[in-house]
Each structure stands twice: as C-alpha cells, then as structure tokens.
C-alpha cells in the first residue's frame, strides 16, 4: 500500500483543522445539554426511574448502528459530506427532544439522537484521523479537548437555564438556533479529498489489518470500565444530586460541569505527566484518584460534596482513557490504527453497560449504593495496569496470528 506522505500544514489544512475542532466543540455542547437535563426530561415526559435505564441504554445501541451506517455512507460519498448533514440534524434533534410531551415522542427523539450521534462520532473521527495523517503528527487529543470544552459550555448553559427556569423547549430550541448555523458554517471548511488525498482510505486500510484479539483484551476491559464510569457520571450525576442529595436543579448541573472541567485540565497536563513519571505511575494514580472521586461522591453529605467527588473523578479518568489507546499502539506498533479501532469499540460497550447498571441498582436500593458498582470496576484497572507497558508484537507475529 502506498502511504500518503505527511504534508506541511498549509493555510487550508489549518482551516480544516480549526473547523473540525469547532465540530467537536459543538458536539460536546449538544451532548452536555442533553445529559445534564435528564431529570428535566423525566419530569416533562413522566418517565419513571424504572424505564429511564431502558431509554438511556437505547442511545448507545443506536449510536453503534449509526456509526456502522456512517461508514457505509462515507464509502459512497465522503466523511465531510456525512458530517455536514448529520451535525445540523443532531442539533435539530436536540430541539425536538424538548418539544414533546408523550413517551413515544421522547423515544423517537432519543432514537434519532442515538443514530445521529453515532454517525457524527464516526465521521468526525474519520476526518480527524485523515487530518492527522496529513499533518504527520498527533493532533487528535486537541479535538477531544475541544469536545470537553464544549461539554463545559453545555453544562453551564443548562445550569443557567435551570436557575432561570427557562424550560426545555426554550433551552433546547434556543441552543439549536445557535448550534445549527454554527455547524453549517463550520461544515464549509471541513477537509475533503483535495486536502486529505487518500489519507482516510489509508487509515481505514490500516485499521483492517489482521491482529490478534487476545493481547488487547485487558486493555479492552480497562476501556469498558472507564466508560462505564463516564456513562455513570453523564447520565446520573445530576439525578443523584437532585434525588439523593436534595440539590436544587441549577446547582446539580455543576456535577457534570465540574467533571468536564477536570477532564479538560487533566488532558492539558496528561502528556507531560507521562513524559516525566512514565505511564504506569500515571495510570495507577489516575485509577486511585478516580475511585476516590466516586467514594467522595458516595459519602457526600450534601450537593457540594457530590460535585467535589465527580470533579475529582474527572481528574482520575482523564489519565486512563487516552493511555489505553497509546498502550494499544505500543502493543502493535506496526498496526496501531487496527488496535485503536478495536479498542474504540469498547467505549460503546461501557456506555451500554453503565447506564442500565447504575439505573437498575438505584431502583433496587439508592444512588449511593449504585455508584459503588462503577467505583469497584474502576479499581479493577489496578491489576490490569501492567498491560499499559507491554512488549511490542513483532511483525512476524502479526502475519501468523488469527484475526
């Protein structure tokens, strides 16, 4: 296979990179607005605590369907073409989610949201990988930092909306009025075939290389555990504060806001920490900090204690997730994209398990006990930490290993 040579960043490539960063930012804002308003959606639609986990579990399932569908559409068009359509559509779906009043309307809206968010996630990351190939150096962390920044903005907007009691139609509809035009404008500058050349195709071919599953399984488990924790915070931190700690709704939004701020700050210094202390101490410390964050939240006497716990958790988790991908690349240096593609599947596994797990346990007991489950799963990362620094596989091993 002929590999595209890294390109010197041209003004057009920098434009495309900035536009994609805006896309990640808008996605973070949209997602945060939805997840921080779950309790508001429950009240508007009369959704019981027993049905809530089922509705939340449907989103990652349909996101997987949307991701697979997006890959097919990209082959027929381009990643840029898919992203230009699905991102404005997702923002409109956010508005639709806040307009209904019956459960079937919520089911339809969340179903569309799941399909579109999966297609959006896939097409954004395809463009990101393509740009990274053209740049010839790592730039993906910056895109995900933009997502975290968007999450902070979205959670802050939700908190302001709750404080002023705007209601979901105005909150989601007003956000869509801003998000949709922003997505359309950013889409004008996305990278296309002229800028990427064969970079997206080459990335896909690398991801299809045959590598064995067995060496990756410990890292797959870590990825799933980390995203179970992330899904727990995304879907239930606000609800825990309102229902379990008697928090006002506007204050409760700060649980997810603190989590996302910590994630952003942690990602800003994470690479330097790994360079200074090496990966194993960083992963082990991050695991301990994440578990401590859950413990603080579980034992919190009031809302501010819960917010502190979820903020501490964000600092810990942010060190684990990027290092899973890096460890996969070290394990298979000659097929790192293939390893990353397989590991990425387990973020959907984590989301699929995390939402119903915490919801079901909370229904059986309460949210304090429910959050103990993801805390224990995070602690399970400690014995798996040595797999973050494995001996790399030889090229000959890849040739003879089954897929």
CSV table of C-alpha atoms in Angstrom, one decimal, residues 35-379:
chain,number,residue,atom,x,y,z
A,35,UNK,CA,-27.3,14.6,29.6
A,36,UNK,CA,-27.5,17.4,32.2
A,37,UNK,CA,-31.2,17.7,31.6
A,38,UNK,CA,-32.2,14.1,32.1
A,39,UNK,CA,-34.2,14.9,35.3
A,40,UNK,CA,-36.0,17.7,33.3
A,41,UNK,CA,-36.8,15.2,30.6
A,42,UNK,CA,-38.2,12.7,33.2
A,43,UNK,CA,-40.5,15.4,34.6
A,44,UNK,CA,-41.7,16.6,31.2
A,45,UNK,CA,-42.5,13.2,29.8
A,46,UNK,CA,-43.5,11.4,33.1
A,47,UNK,CA,-40.6,8.9,32.6
A,48,UNK,CA,-40.3,6.6,35.7
A,49,UNK,CA,-37.0,5.7,37.2
A,50,UNK,CA,-37.6,2.1,36.2
A,51,UNK,CA,-38.0,3.0,32.5
A,52,UNK,CA,-35.1,5.5,32.5
A,53,UNK,CA,-32.3,2.9,32.1
A,54,UNK,CA,-34.0,1.4,29.1
A,55,UNK,CA,-34.3,4.7,27.3
A,56,UNK,CA,-30.7,5.6,28.1
A,57,UNK,CA,-29.4,2.1,27.0
A,58,UNK,CA,-31.1,2.6,23.7
A,59,UNK,CA,-28.9,5.6,22.8
A,60,UNK,CA,-25.6,3.8,22.7
A,61,UNK,CA,-27.1,0.8,20.9
A,62,UNK,CA,-28.5,3.1,18.2
A,63,UNK,CA,-25.2,5.0,18.2
A,64,UNK,CA,-23.5,1.8,17.2
A,65,UNK,CA,-26.0,1.4,14.3
A,66,UNK,CA,-25.4,5.0,13.3
A,67,UNK,CA,-21.7,4.5,13.3
A,68,UNK,CA,-21.8,1.4,11.1
A,69,UNK,CA,-24.2,3.1,8.7
A,70,UNK,CA,-22.0,6.2,8.6
A,71,UNK,CA,-19.0,4.0,7.5
A,72,UNK,CA,-21.1,2.7,4.6
A,73,UNK,CA,-22.2,6.2,3.6
A,74,UNK,CA,-18.7,7.6,3.7
A,75,UNK,CA,-17.6,4.9,1.2
A,76,UNK,CA,-20.3,6.2,-1.2
A,77,UNK,CA,-19.7,9.9,-0.5
A,78,UNK,CA,-17.1,11.4,1.9
A,79,UNK,CA,-16.7,11.8,5.6
A,80,UNK,CA,-17.1,15.6,5.0
A,81,UNK,CA,-20.4,15.1,3.2
A,82,UNK,CA,-21.8,12.9,6.0
A,83,UNK,CA,-20.7,15.2,8.8
A,84,UNK,CA,-22.2,18.3,7.0
A,85,UNK,CA,-25.6,16.6,7.2
A,86,UNK,CA,-25.6,14.8,10.5
A,87,UNK,CA,-24.3,17.6,12.8
A,88,UNK,CA,-27.0,20.2,12.0
A,89,UNK,CA,-29.6,17.3,12.1
A,90,UNK,CA,-28.4,16.3,15.5
A,91,UNK,CA,-28.7,19.9,16.8
A,92,UNK,CA,-32.3,20.0,15.5
A,93,UNK,CA,-33.0,16.7,17.2
A,94,UNK,CA,-31.9,18.2,20.5
A,95,UNK,CA,-34.6,20.8,20.0
A,96,UNK,CA,-37.1,18.1,19.1
A,97,UNK,CA,-36.3,16.3,22.3
A,98,UNK,CA,-37.5,19.2,24.4
A,99,UNK,CA,-40.8,19.8,22.5
A,100,UNK,CA,-42.8,16.7,23.1
A,101,UNK,CA,-45.0,15.6,26.0
A,102,UNK,CA,-45.6,11.9,25.5
A,103,UNK,CA,-43.3,8.9,26.0
A,104,UNK,CA,-43.4,7.8,22.4
A,105,UNK,CA,-42.3,11.2,21.3
A,106,UNK,CA,-39.3,11.0,23.7
A,107,UNK,CA,-38.5,7.5,22.4
A,108,UNK,CA,-38.5,8.8,18.8
A,109,UNK,CA,-36.4,11.8,19.6
A,110,UNK,CA,-33.8,9.8,21.6
A,111,UNK,CA,-33.7,7.2,18.9
A,112,UNK,CA,-32.9,9.8,16.3
A,113,UNK,CA,-30.4,11.3,18.6
A,114,UNK,CA,-28.6,8.0,19.1
A,115,UNK,CA,-28.4,7.2,15.4
A,116,UNK,CA,-27.2,10.7,14.5
A,117,UNK,CA,-24.6,10.9,17.4
A,118,UNK,CA,-23.1,7.5,16.2
A,119,UNK,CA,-22.9,8.8,12.6
A,120,UNK,CA,-21.4,12.1,13.8
A,121,UNK,CA,-18.9,10.4,16.1
A,122,UNK,CA,-17.7,8.1,13.3
A,123,UNK,CA,-17.4,10.8,10.6
A,124,UNK,CA,-15.7,13.3,12.9
A,125,UNK,CA,-13.1,10.8,13.9
A,126,UNK,CA,-12.6,9.7,10.3
A,127,UNK,CA,-11.8,13.3,9.3
A,128,UNK,CA,-9.6,13.7,12.4
A,129,UNK,CA,-7.6,10.6,11.6
A,130,UNK,CA,-7.3,11.8,8.0
A,131,UNK,CA,-6.0,15.2,9.1
A,132,UNK,CA,-3.6,13.6,11.5
A,133,UNK,CA,-2.2,11.5,8.7
A,134,UNK,CA,-1.7,14.6,6.6
A,135,UNK,CA,-0.1,16.5,9.5
A,136,UNK,CA,2.2,13.6,10.2
A,137,UNK,CA,1.9,14.1,14.0
A,138,UNK,CA,-0.7,13.6,16.8
A,139,UNK,CA,-3.5,16.2,16.7
A,140,UNK,CA,-6.4,14.1,17.9
A,141,UNK,CA,-6.1,15.0,21.6
A,142,UNK,CA,-6.8,18.6,20.7
A,143,UNK,CA,-10.1,17.6,19.0
A,144,UNK,CA,-11.2,15.7,22.1
A,145,UNK,CA,-10.1,18.6,24.3
A,146,UNK,CA,-12.5,20.8,22.1
A,147,UNK,CA,-15.2,18.3,22.9
A,148,UNK,CA,-14.5,18.7,26.7
A,149,UNK,CA,-14.6,22.4,26.3
A,150,UNK,CA,-18.0,22.1,24.6
A,151,UNK,CA,-19.2,19.9,27.4
A,152,UNK,CA,-18.3,22.6,29.9
A,153,UNK,CA,-20.2,25.3,27.9
A,154,UNK,CA,-23.2,23.0,27.5
A,155,UNK,CA,-23.4,22.1,31.2
A,156,UNK,CA,-23.0,25.8,32.1
A,157,UNK,CA,-25.9,26.8,29.8
A,158,UNK,CA,-28.0,24.0,31.3
A,159,UNK,CA,-27.3,25.4,34.8
A,160,UNK,CA,-28.2,28.9,33.8
A,161,UNK,CA,-31.4,27.6,32.2
A,162,UNK,CA,-32.3,25.7,35.4
A,163,UNK,CA,-31.6,28.8,37.5
A,164,UNK,CA,-33.9,30.9,35.4
A,165,UNK,CA,-36.4,28.1,34.9
A,166,UNK,CA,-36.4,28.5,31.1
A,167,UNK,CA,-38.0,25.1,30.4
A,168,UNK,CA,-36.7,22.6,27.8
A,169,UNK,CA,-38.5,24.0,24.7
A,170,UNK,CA,-36.8,27.4,25.2
A,171,UNK,CA,-33.4,25.9,26.4
A,172,UNK,CA,-33.0,23.3,23.7
A,173,UNK,CA,-34.7,25.3,21.0
A,174,UNK,CA,-32.6,28.4,21.8
A,175,UNK,CA,-29.4,26.3,21.7
A,176,UNK,CA,-30.4,24.8,18.4
A,177,UNK,CA,-30.9,28.3,16.9
A,178,UNK,CA,-27.2,28.9,17.6
A,179,UNK,CA,-25.8,25.4,17.1
A,180,UNK,CA,-27.3,24.7,13.7
A,181,UNK,CA,-26.0,27.7,11.9
A,182,UNK,CA,-22.6,27.2,13.6
A,183,UNK,CA,-22.5,23.6,12.3
A,184,UNK,CA,-23.4,24.7,8.8
A,185,UNK,CA,-20.7,27.4,8.7
A,186,UNK,CA,-18.0,25.1,10.1
A,187,UNK,CA,-19.0,22.5,7.5
A,188,UNK,CA,-18.0,24.8,4.7
A,189,UNK,CA,-14.3,24.4,5.8
A,190,UNK,CA,-14.1,20.7,6.5
A,191,UNK,CA,-11.3,18.8,4.8
A,192,UNK,CA,-12.3,17.0,1.6
A,193,UNK,CA,-10.5,14.8,-1.0
A,194,UNK,CA,-8.4,17.8,-2.2
A,195,UNK,CA,-6.9,18.3,1.3
A,196,UNK,CA,-6.8,14.7,2.5
A,197,UNK,CA,-5.9,12.8,-0.6
A,198,UNK,CA,-6.0,9.1,0.2
A,199,UNK,CA,-5.4,9.7,4.0
A,200,UNK,CA,-8.9,8.5,5.1
A,201,UNK,CA,-8.7,5.4,2.8
A,202,UNK,CA,-5.2,4.6,4.1
A,203,UNK,CA,-6.4,4.9,7.7
A,204,UNK,CA,-9.2,2.5,7.0
A,205,UNK,CA,-6.9,0.0,5.4
A,206,UNK,CA,-4.5,0.2,8.3
A,207,UNK,CA,-7.5,-0.4,10.7
A,208,UNK,CA,-8.4,-3.5,8.7
A,209,UNK,CA,-5.0,-5.2,9.3
A,210,UNK,CA,-5.2,-8.6,10.9
A,211,UNK,CA,-4.1,-8.5,14.6
A,212,UNK,CA,-4.9,-11.0,17.4
A,213,UNK,CA,-7.6,-10.1,19.9
A,214,UNK,CA,-6.0,-11.8,23.0
A,215,UNK,CA,-3.2,-9.3,23.8
A,216,UNK,CA,-5.8,-6.5,23.6
A,217,UNK,CA,-8.4,-8.0,25.9
A,218,UNK,CA,-7.0,-6.5,29.1
A,219,UNK,CA,-7.0,-3.1,27.5
A,220,UNK,CA,-10.5,-3.6,26.2
A,221,UNK,CA,-11.6,-4.3,29.7
A,222,UNK,CA,-10.0,-1.1,31.0
A,223,UNK,CA,-11.7,0.9,28.2
A,224,UNK,CA,-15.1,-0.6,29.1
A,225,UNK,CA,-14.6,0.0,32.9
A,226,UNK,CA,-13.5,3.6,32.2
A,227,UNK,CA,-16.6,4.3,30.0
A,228,UNK,CA,-18.9,2.7,32.5
A,229,UNK,CA,-17.7,5.3,35.0
A,230,UNK,CA,-18.1,8.0,32.4
A,231,UNK,CA,-21.6,6.9,31.5
A,232,UNK,CA,-22.5,6.8,35.2
A,233,UNK,CA,-21.5,10.5,35.6
A,234,UNK,CA,-23.0,11.6,32.2
A,235,UNK,CA,-26.4,10.0,32.9
A,236,UNK,CA,-26.8,10.0,36.6
A,237,UNK,CA,-24.7,12.6,38.4
A,238,UNK,CA,-27.3,15.3,38.1
A,239,UNK,CA,-30.1,12.9,39.1
A,240,UNK,CA,-28.0,11.8,42.1
A,241,UNK,CA,-27.7,15.3,43.4
A,242,UNK,CA,-31.3,16.2,42.9
A,243,UNK,CA,-32.9,12.9,44.1
A,244,UNK,CA,-30.2,11.7,46.5
A,245,UNK,CA,-28.7,14.9,48.0
A,246,UNK,CA,-31.7,17.2,47.7
A,247,UNK,CA,-29.9,19.6,45.5
A,248,UNK,CA,-31.5,22.5,43.6
A,249,UNK,CA,-31.6,21.7,39.9
A,250,UNK,CA,-29.4,24.6,38.9
A,251,UNK,CA,-26.7,23.6,41.4
A,252,UNK,CA,-27.0,19.9,40.4
A,253,UNK,CA,-25.9,20.8,36.8
A,254,UNK,CA,-22.4,21.6,38.3
A,255,UNK,CA,-21.8,18.0,38.9
A,256,UNK,CA,-21.2,17.3,35.2
A,257,UNK,CA,-19.7,20.8,34.7
A,258,UNK,CA,-17.0,20.0,37.3
A,259,UNK,CA,-16.4,16.6,35.8
A,260,UNK,CA,-15.8,18.1,32.3
A,261,UNK,CA,-13.6,21.0,33.6
A,262,UNK,CA,-11.4,18.4,35.4
A,263,UNK,CA,-11.2,16.3,32.2
A,264,UNK,CA,-10.1,19.3,30.2
A,265,UNK,CA,-7.5,20.3,32.7
A,266,UNK,CA,-6.2,16.8,33.1
A,267,UNK,CA,-5.9,16.3,29.4
A,268,UNK,CA,-3.9,19.6,29.2
A,269,UNK,CA,-1.2,18.2,31.5
A,270,UNK,CA,-1.5,14.4,31.0
A,271,UNK,CA,1.1,14.1,28.2
A,272,UNK,CA,3.7,16.0,30.3
A,273,UNK,CA,2.9,13.8,33.3
A,274,UNK,CA,3.5,10.6,31.3
A,275,UNK,CA,6.8,12.0,29.9
A,276,UNK,CA,8.0,12.9,33.4
A,277,UNK,CA,6.7,9.9,35.5
A,278,UNK,CA,6.1,7.2,32.8
A,279,UNK,CA,2.8,5.6,32.0
A,280,UNK,CA,2.4,3.1,34.9
A,281,UNK,CA,2.5,5.6,37.8
A,282,UNK,CA,0.2,7.9,35.9
A,283,UNK,CA,-2.4,5.2,35.2
A,284,UNK,CA,-2.2,3.8,38.7
A,285,UNK,CA,-2.5,7.3,40.3
A,286,UNK,CA,-5.4,8.1,37.9
A,287,UNK,CA,-7.2,4.9,38.9
A,288,UNK,CA,-6.8,5.7,42.6
A,289,UNK,CA,-7.9,9.3,42.1
A,290,UNK,CA,-11.0,8.2,40.1
A,291,UNK,CA,-12.0,5.6,42.7
A,292,UNK,CA,-11.5,8.3,45.4
A,293,UNK,CA,-13.8,10.6,43.5
A,294,UNK,CA,-16.5,8.0,43.4
A,295,UNK,CA,-16.0,7.4,47.2
A,296,UNK,CA,-16.3,11.2,47.9
A,297,UNK,CA,-19.5,11.4,45.9
A,298,UNK,CA,-21.0,8.3,47.6
A,299,UNK,CA,-20.2,9.6,51.1
A,300,UNK,CA,-21.1,13.2,50.3
A,301,UNK,CA,-23.4,14.8,53.0
A,302,UNK,CA,-24.7,17.4,50.5
A,303,UNK,CA,-24.6,18.7,47.0
A,304,UNK,CA,-21.2,20.4,47.1
A,305,UNK,CA,-19.6,17.1,48.3
A,306,UNK,CA,-21.1,15.3,45.4
A,307,UNK,CA,-19.8,18.0,43.0
A,308,UNK,CA,-16.4,17.7,44.5
A,309,UNK,CA,-16.5,13.9,44.1
A,310,UNK,CA,-17.4,14.0,40.4
A,311,UNK,CA,-14.7,16.7,39.8
A,312,UNK,CA,-12.0,14.5,41.4
A,313,UNK,CA,-13.3,11.6,39.4
A,314,UNK,CA,-12.8,13.6,36.2
A,315,UNK,CA,-9.1,14.2,37.0
A,316,UNK,CA,-8.6,10.5,37.5
A,317,UNK,CA,-10.5,9.1,34.5
A,318,UNK,CA,-8.9,11.6,32.0
A,319,UNK,CA,-5.5,9.9,32.6
A,320,UNK,CA,-6.8,6.5,31.9
A,321,UNK,CA,-8.7,6.7,28.6
A,322,UNK,CA,-6.1,8.2,26.3
A,323,UNK,CA,-3.4,5.9,27.7
A,324,UNK,CA,-5.5,2.9,26.7
A,325,UNK,CA,-5.2,4.0,23.0
A,326,UNK,CA,-1.5,4.7,23.5
A,327,UNK,CA,-0.9,1.3,25.0
A,328,UNK,CA,-2.7,-0.4,22.1
A,329,UNK,CA,-0.4,1.5,19.7
A,330,UNK,CA,2.7,0.3,21.7
A,331,UNK,CA,1.5,-3.3,21.7
A,332,UNK,CA,1.1,-3.3,17.9
A,333,UNK,CA,3.4,-0.6,16.6
A,334,UNK,CA,3.1,-1.9,13.0
A,335,UNK,CA,-0.7,-1.9,13.1
A,336,UNK,CA,-1.6,0.8,15.7
A,337,UNK,CA,-4.7,2.0,13.8
A,338,UNK,CA,-6.1,-1.5,13.9
A,339,UNK,CA,-5.5,-1.7,17.6
A,340,UNK,CA,-7.1,1.7,18.2
A,341,UNK,CA,-10.1,0.8,16.1
A,342,UNK,CA,-10.8,-2.4,18.2
A,343,UNK,CA,-10.3,-0.6,21.5
A,344,UNK,CA,-12.7,2.1,20.5
A,345,UNK,CA,-15.5,-0.4,20.2
A,346,UNK,CA,-15.4,-0.8,24.0
A,347,UNK,CA,-16.4,2.8,24.7
A,348,UNK,CA,-19.8,1.7,23.3
A,349,UNK,CA,-19.7,-1.4,25.5
A,350,UNK,CA,-19.0,0.8,28.5
A,351,UNK,CA,-21.9,3.2,27.7
A,352,UNK,CA,-24.2,0.3,27.0
A,353,UNK,CA,-23.5,-1.3,30.4
A,354,UNK,CA,-23.0,1.8,32.5
A,355,UNK,CA,-26.4,3.4,32.1
A,356,UNK,CA,-28.6,0.4,32.9
A,357,UNK,CA,-26.2,-0.8,35.6
A,358,UNK,CA,-26.4,2.3,37.7
A,359,UNK,CA,-30.1,2.8,37.0
A,360,UNK,CA,-31.1,-0.7,37.9
A,361,UNK,CA,-29.1,-0.6,41.1
A,362,UNK,CA,-30.5,2.7,42.1
A,363,UNK,CA,-34.0,1.3,41.5
A,364,UNK,CA,-33.2,-1.6,43.8
A,365,UNK,CA,-31.6,0.5,46.5
A,366,UNK,CA,-30.4,4.1,46.1
A,367,UNK,CA,-27.8,6.1,44.1
A,368,UNK,CA,-25.2,5.9,46.8
A,369,UNK,CA,-25.1,2.2,46.5
A,370,UNK,CA,-25.5,2.3,42.8
A,371,UNK,CA,-22.3,4.4,42.3
A,372,UNK,CA,-20.3,1.8,44.3
A,373,UNK,CA,-20.5,-0.5,41.2
A,374,UNK,CA,-18.6,1.7,38.8
A,375,UNK,CA,-16.2,2.5,41.7
A,376,UNK,CA,-15.3,-1.1,42.1
A,377,UNK,CA,-15.0,-1.6,38.3
A,378,UNK,CA,-12.5,1.4,38.2
A,379,UNK,CA,-10.5,-0.2,40.9
